[in-house]
Coordinates of C-alpha atoms in Angstrom, one line a residue:
Chain A
X1 CA -37.7 -56.9 -10.8
X2 CA -40.0 -58.0 -8.0
X3 CA -39.8 -56.2 -4.7
X4 CA -39.4 -58.8 -2.0
X5 CA -39.2 -58.8 1.8
X6 CA -35.4 -58.4 1.7
X7 CA -35.7 -55.1 -0.1
X8 CA -37.8 -53.7 2.6
X9 CA -35.6 -55.1 5.3
X10 CA -32.5 -53.6 3.7
X11 CA -34.1 -50.2 3.5
X12 CA -35.2 -50.4 7.1
X13 CA -31.7 -51.4 8.2
X14 CA -30.2 -48.4 6.3
X15 CA -32.7 -46.1 7.9
X16 CA -32.0 -47.5 11.4
X17 CA -28.2 -47.1 10.9
X18 CA -28.8 -43.4 9.9
X19 CA -30.7 -42.9 13.1
X20 CA -27.9 -44.6 15.1
X21 CA -25.3 -42.4 13.4
X22 CA -27.3 -39.4 14.3
X23 CA -27.6 -40.4 18.0
X24 CA -23.8 -40.9 18.2
X25 CA -22.6 -38.0 16.1
X26 CA -24.9 -35.0 16.8
X27 CA -24.6 -32.8 19.8
X28 CA -28.0 -31.2 19.8
X29 CA -30.5 -32.9 22.1
X30 CA -33.4 -32.3 19.7
X31 CA -31.6 -33.8 16.7
X32 CA -30.6 -36.8 18.9
X33 CA -34.3 -37.2 19.8
X34 CA -35.3 -37.1 16.1
X35 CA -32.7 -39.8 15.4
X36 CA -34.2 -41.9 18.1
X37 CA -37.6 -41.6 16.4
X38 CA -36.0 -42.6 13.1
X39 CA -34.7 -45.8 14.7
X40 CA -38.2 -46.6 16.0
X41 CA -39.7 -45.9 12.6
X42 CA -37.2 -48.3 10.9
X43 CA -38.4 -51.0 13.3
X44 CA -42.0 -50.2 12.3
X45 CA -41.1 -50.7 8.7
X46 CA -39.7 -54.1 9.4
X47 CA -42.8 -55.0 11.3
X48 CA -45.1 -54.1 8.5
X49 CA -42.9 -55.8 5.9
X50 CA -43.0 -59.0 7.9
X51 CA -46.7 -58.8 8.4
X52 CA -47.1 -58.4 4.6
X53 CA -44.9 -61.2 3.5
X54 CA -45.3 -63.7 6.3
X55 CA -48.3 -65.8 5.6
X56 CA -49.7 -69.1 6.5
X57 CA -52.6 -71.3 5.5
X58 CA -55.3 -71.3 8.2
X59 CA -57.5 -73.9 6.6
X60 CA -58.1 -75.3 3.1
X61 CA -60.9 -72.9 2.5
X62 CA -58.8 -69.9 3.5
X63 CA -55.6 -70.5 1.6
X64 CA -53.0 -67.9 2.4
X65 CA -53.3 -64.6 4.0
X66 CA -50.9 -62.2 5.6
X67 CA -50.5 -62.0 9.3
X68 CA -52.0 -58.9 10.8
X69 CA -50.3 -59.0 14.2
X70 CA -47.3 -57.1 12.9
X71 CA -49.5 -54.2 12.1
X72 CA -51.1 -54.3 15.5
X73 CA -47.6 -54.1 17.0
X74 CA -46.8 -51.1 14.9
X75 CA -50.0 -49.5 16.2
X76 CA -48.8 -49.9 19.7
X77 CA -45.3 -48.7 18.8
X78 CA -46.7 -45.5 17.3
X79 CA -48.8 -44.9 20.4
X80 CA -45.9 -45.4 22.8
X81 CA -43.6 -43.3 20.7
X82 CA -46.0 -40.5 20.7
X83 CA -46.2 -40.6 24.5
X84 CA -42.4 -40.9 24.7
X85 CA -41.9 -37.8 22.5
X86 CA -44.3 -35.8 24.7
X87 CA -42.5 -36.7 27.9
X88 CA -39.0 -36.4 26.4
X89 CA -39.6 -33.0 25.0
X90 CA -41.1 -31.9 28.3
X91 CA -37.8 -33.1 29.9
X92 CA -35.8 -31.2 27.3
X93 CA -37.8 -28.0 28.1
X94 CA -37.2 -28.5 31.8
X95 CA -33.5 -29.0 31.2
X96 CA -33.4 -25.9 29.1
X97 CA -34.9 -23.8 31.9
X98 CA -32.3 -25.1 34.2
X99 CA -29.2 -25.0 32.0
X100 CA -30.1 -22.7 29.2
X101 CA -28.7 -25.1 26.6
X102 CA -29.6 -28.0 24.5
X103 CA -26.1 -29.0 23.5
X104 CA -25.0 -32.3 25.2
X105 CA -21.4 -31.2 25.7
X106 CA -22.7 -28.6 28.2
X107 CA -24.7 -31.0 30.2
X108 CA -21.9 -32.6 32.2
X109 CA -23.4 -32.8 35.7
X110 CA -23.4 -36.6 35.7
X111 CA -19.9 -36.9 34.2
X112 CA -17.4 -38.7 36.4
Chain B
X1 CA -44.7 -49.6 -11.4
X2 CA -44.5 -51.0 -7.9
X3 CA -40.7 -51.3 -8.3
X4 CA -40.4 -47.8 -9.4
X5 CA -42.5 -46.5 -6.5
X6 CA -40.5 -48.6 -4.0
X7 CA -37.2 -47.2 -5.2
X8 CA -38.5 -43.7 -5.4
X9 CA -40.0 -43.6 -1.9
X10 CA -37.1 -45.5 -0.2
X11 CA -34.6 -43.1 -1.9
X12 CA -36.6 -40.1 -0.6
X13 CA -36.8 -41.6 2.8
X14 CA -33.1 -42.3 3.1
X15 CA -31.9 -39.0 1.6
X16 CA -34.2 -37.1 4.0
X17 CA -33.0 -39.2 6.9
X18 CA -29.4 -38.4 6.0
X19 CA -30.2 -34.7 5.8
X20 CA -31.8 -34.9 9.2
X21 CA -28.5 -35.7 10.8
X22 CA -26.4 -33.6 8.5
X23 CA -28.3 -30.4 8.5
X24 CA -27.1 -27.5 10.6
X25 CA -30.4 -25.9 11.1
X26 CA -32.8 -27.8 13.5
X27 CA -35.9 -26.5 11.7
X28 CA -34.6 -27.9 8.4
X29 CA -33.8 -31.2 10.1
X30 CA -37.4 -31.4 11.5
X31 CA -38.9 -30.7 8.1
X32 CA -36.7 -33.4 6.4
X33 CA -37.8 -35.8 9.2
X34 CA -41.4 -35.1 8.4
X35 CA -40.7 -35.8 4.7
X36 CA -39.0 -39.1 5.5
X37 CA -42.0 -40.0 7.7
X38 CA -44.4 -39.3 4.8
X39 CA -42.4 -41.4 2.4
X40 CA -42.4 -44.2 5.0
X41 CA -46.2 -43.9 5.0
X42 CA -46.1 -44.3 1.3
X43 CA -44.1 -47.5 1.8
X44 CA -46.8 -48.7 4.2
X45 CA -49.4 -48.2 1.5
X46 CA -47.3 -50.3 -0.8
X47 CA -47.3 -53.0 1.8
X48 CA -51.1 -52.9 2.0
X49 CA -51.1 -51.3 5.4
X50 CA -53.5 -48.5 4.6
X51 CA -54.7 -47.9 8.2
X52 CA -51.2 -47.6 9.5
X53 CA -50.2 -45.2 6.7
X54 CA -53.1 -43.0 7.8
X55 CA -52.1 -43.3 11.4
X56 CA -48.5 -42.6 10.5
X57 CA -49.3 -39.3 8.7
X58 CA -51.8 -38.2 11.3
X59 CA -50.0 -39.0 14.5
X60 CA -46.3 -39.0 13.7
X61 CA -45.9 -36.6 10.7
X62 CA -48.7 -34.4 12.1
X63 CA -48.7 -34.4 15.9
X64 CA -45.1 -35.4 16.7
X65 CA -43.5 -33.1 14.2
X66 CA -45.6 -30.1 15.2
X67 CA -44.5 -30.8 18.8
X68 CA -40.9 -30.8 17.7
X69 CA -41.2 -27.6 15.7
X70 CA -43.0 -25.9 18.7
X71 CA -40.1 -26.9 21.0
X72 CA -37.5 -25.7 18.5
X73 CA -39.4 -22.4 18.3
X74 CA -39.8 -22.1 22.1
X75 CA -36.3 -22.9 23.0
X76 CA -34.9 -20.6 20.2
X77 CA -32.3 -23.2 19.2
X78 CA -29.7 -21.6 17.1
X79 CA -28.1 -23.3 14.2
X80 CA -24.9 -25.0 15.0
X81 CA -21.9 -23.3 13.6
X82 CA -20.7 -26.6 12.3
X83 CA -21.5 -30.3 12.7
X84 CA -19.0 -31.7 15.1
X85 CA -16.7 -33.8 13.1
X86 CA -14.5 -35.7 15.5
X87 CA -12.5 -38.3 13.7
X88 CA -12.8 -40.9 16.4
X89 CA -16.6 -40.7 16.7
X90 CA -17.1 -40.6 12.9
X91 CA -14.9 -43.6 12.4
X92 CA -16.5 -45.5 15.3
X93 CA -20.0 -44.7 14.0
X94 CA -19.2 -45.7 10.5
X95 CA -17.6 -49.0 11.8
X96 CA -20.7 -49.7 13.9
X97 CA -22.9 -49.0 10.9
X98 CA -20.9 -51.3 8.6
X99 CA -20.9 -54.1 11.1
X100 CA -24.7 -53.8 11.6
X101 CA -25.3 -53.8 7.8
X102 CA -23.1 -56.8 7.5
X103 CA -25.1 -58.7 10.2
X104 CA -28.3 -57.7 8.5
X105 CA -27.1 -58.9 5.1
X106 CA -26.3 -62.3 6.7
X107 CA -29.8 -62.7 7.9
X108 CA -31.3 -61.5 4.6
X109 CA -30.3 -64.6 2.8
X110 CA -32.0 -66.9 5.2
X111 CA -35.7 -67.5 4.4
X112 CA -37.8 -67.5 7.5
X113 CA -40.2 -70.3 8.3
X114 CA -43.6 -69.7 7.0
X115 CA -42.4 -67.2 4.4
X116 CA -44.3 -67.3 1.2
X117 CA -43.4 -65.4 -1.9
X118 CA -45.5 -62.4 -2.7
X119 CA -47.3 -63.9 -5.7
X120 CA -48.5 -66.9 -3.6
X121 CA -50.6 -64.6 -1.4
X122 CA -54.2 -65.4 -2.6
X123 CA -55.7 -63.3 0.2
X124 CA -54.6 -60.1 -1.4
X125 CA -56.8 -58.0 -3.4
X126 CA -53.9 -57.1 -5.6
X127 CA -53.0 -60.6 -6.7
X128 CA -56.5 -61.7 -7.4
X129 CA -56.8 -63.6 -10.6
X130 CA -59.8 -65.1 -12.3
X131 CA -58.8 -68.7 -11.4
X132 CA -57.7 -67.9 -7.8
X133 CA -60.1 -68.7 -5.0
X134 CA -62.0 -65.7 -3.7
X135 CA -60.7 -64.7 -0.4
X136 CA -63.1 -64.2 2.5
X137 CA -64.3 -60.7 2.8
X138 CA -62.9 -60.2 6.2
X139 CA -59.4 -60.6 5.0
X140 CA -59.5 -57.7 2.5
X141 CA -60.0 -54.8 4.9
X142 CA -56.9 -54.3 7.0
X143 CA -58.6 -51.7 9.3
X144 CA -61.3 -54.2 10.2
X145 CA -58.7 -56.9 10.8
X146 CA -56.6 -54.7 13.0
X147 CA -59.7 -53.7 14.9
X148 CA -60.8 -57.2 15.4
X149 CA -57.4 -58.3 16.6
X150 CA -57.0 -55.2 18.8
X151 CA -60.2 -55.6 20.7
X152 CA -60.1 -59.4 21.1
X153 CA -56.7 -60.8 21.4
X154 CA -54.8 -57.6 22.3
X155 CA -57.4 -56.0 24.5
X156 CA -55.2 -56.0 27.7
X157 CA -52.3 -54.2 26.0
X158 CA -54.7 -51.8 24.4
X159 CA -56.1 -50.8 27.8
X160 CA -52.6 -50.6 29.3
X161 CA -51.7 -48.3 26.4
X162 CA -54.5 -46.0 27.3
X163 CA -53.3 -45.9 30.8
X164 CA -49.8 -45.1 29.5
X165 CA -51.2 -42.2 27.5
X166 CA -52.9 -40.8 30.6
X167 CA -49.7 -41.2 32.7
X168 CA -47.7 -39.4 30.0
X169 CA -50.2 -36.6 29.8
X170 CA -50.2 -36.0 33.6
X171 CA -46.4 -36.4 33.6
X172 CA -45.9 -33.8 31.0
X173 CA -48.0 -31.3 32.9
X174 CA -46.1 -32.0 36.1
X175 CA -42.7 -31.8 34.5
X176 CA -43.5 -28.6 32.6
X177 CA -45.2 -26.8 35.5
X178 CA -43.2 -23.9 36.6
X179 CA -43.2 -22.9 40.2
X180 CA -45.7 -20.2 40.6
X181 CA -43.9 -16.9 40.4
X182 CA -44.8 -14.4 43.1
X183 CA -47.4 -12.1 41.6
X184 CA -47.4 -8.4 42.2
X185 CA -50.6 -6.9 43.5
X186 CA -50.9 -4.9 40.4
X187 CA -51.0 -8.1 38.3
X188 CA -53.5 -9.6 40.7
X189 CA -55.8 -6.7 40.0
X190 CA -55.4 -6.8 36.3
X191 CA -56.2 -10.5 36.3
X192 CA -59.4 -10.1 38.2
X193 CA -60.6 -7.1 36.2
X194 CA -63.1 -8.3 33.7
X195 CA -61.9 -5.9 31.0
X196 CA -58.4 -7.4 31.1
X197 CA -57.3 -10.1 28.8
X198 CA -59.0 -13.4 29.2
X199 CA -57.5 -15.4 32.0
X200 CA -56.6 -18.3 29.7
X201 CA -54.3 -16.1 27.7
X202 CA -52.4 -14.7 30.6
X203 CA -51.8 -18.2 32.0
X204 CA -50.6 -19.3 28.6
X205 CA -48.2 -16.4 28.2
X206 CA -46.7 -16.8 31.6

């Protein structure tokens, strides 16, 4: 059986949904953050899969080659995700100093 | 062989992803997350994205996971007694997930424009055959191609990303900076004494 684009997209969708379920279900801020990262990674997988399977002829001498822009985008996404994790974890540490907890049910200051 | 590897790595990835959200212990979740990231890097290799696989392992599985583990250690997060199982949220989540998977399965059957089956890719080192035209050398090295693209067409986003990293670094320092606690004179003396611990260490432990 040949592995096609659809296989990769389906796996990425399942991984994304697992991350979504983690964000909605779990109460621990750190686990929620990991689930967010999982959703980002699933998007990365679709980017790479599309860049591998989407191809076009540029000219007759260069018949078909895969598109590299998807991989460049993944590069950017990884960079931004790393910066985001650093800032987010710093915020979690600051929150822990203030409230002594990382469980979201105890952080109800903004609840109305 | 490719098929076998694909199923193996995607199975590892999804099972590890599930155990991230189902584990009680945050440390175990973090380690499962690292495993799923490594198997995603393996999937990147199968998609001929060697550079990104290396970056994934170095940055995400290496740096980000170490950061997560450090924070778990610093905050002394205890294991949850039980995963909260509220029926409403579980049902809502599952419903959302099923709707999403249904929508994705709708799009999977449509072939996007410009899509070419895998075996038609002549520019791939894997599918090179004796009769196929030799691809240009600059199409074989994905690192070189990414670099070319990054420093010509995407040079403005690249520079902005470097600025973003700088802002994030400064922001983290500002957010994490505690207000200076009032030092006792005794501590002041011990800090200035040359025989005391190195200054760097005292500032770190504070």
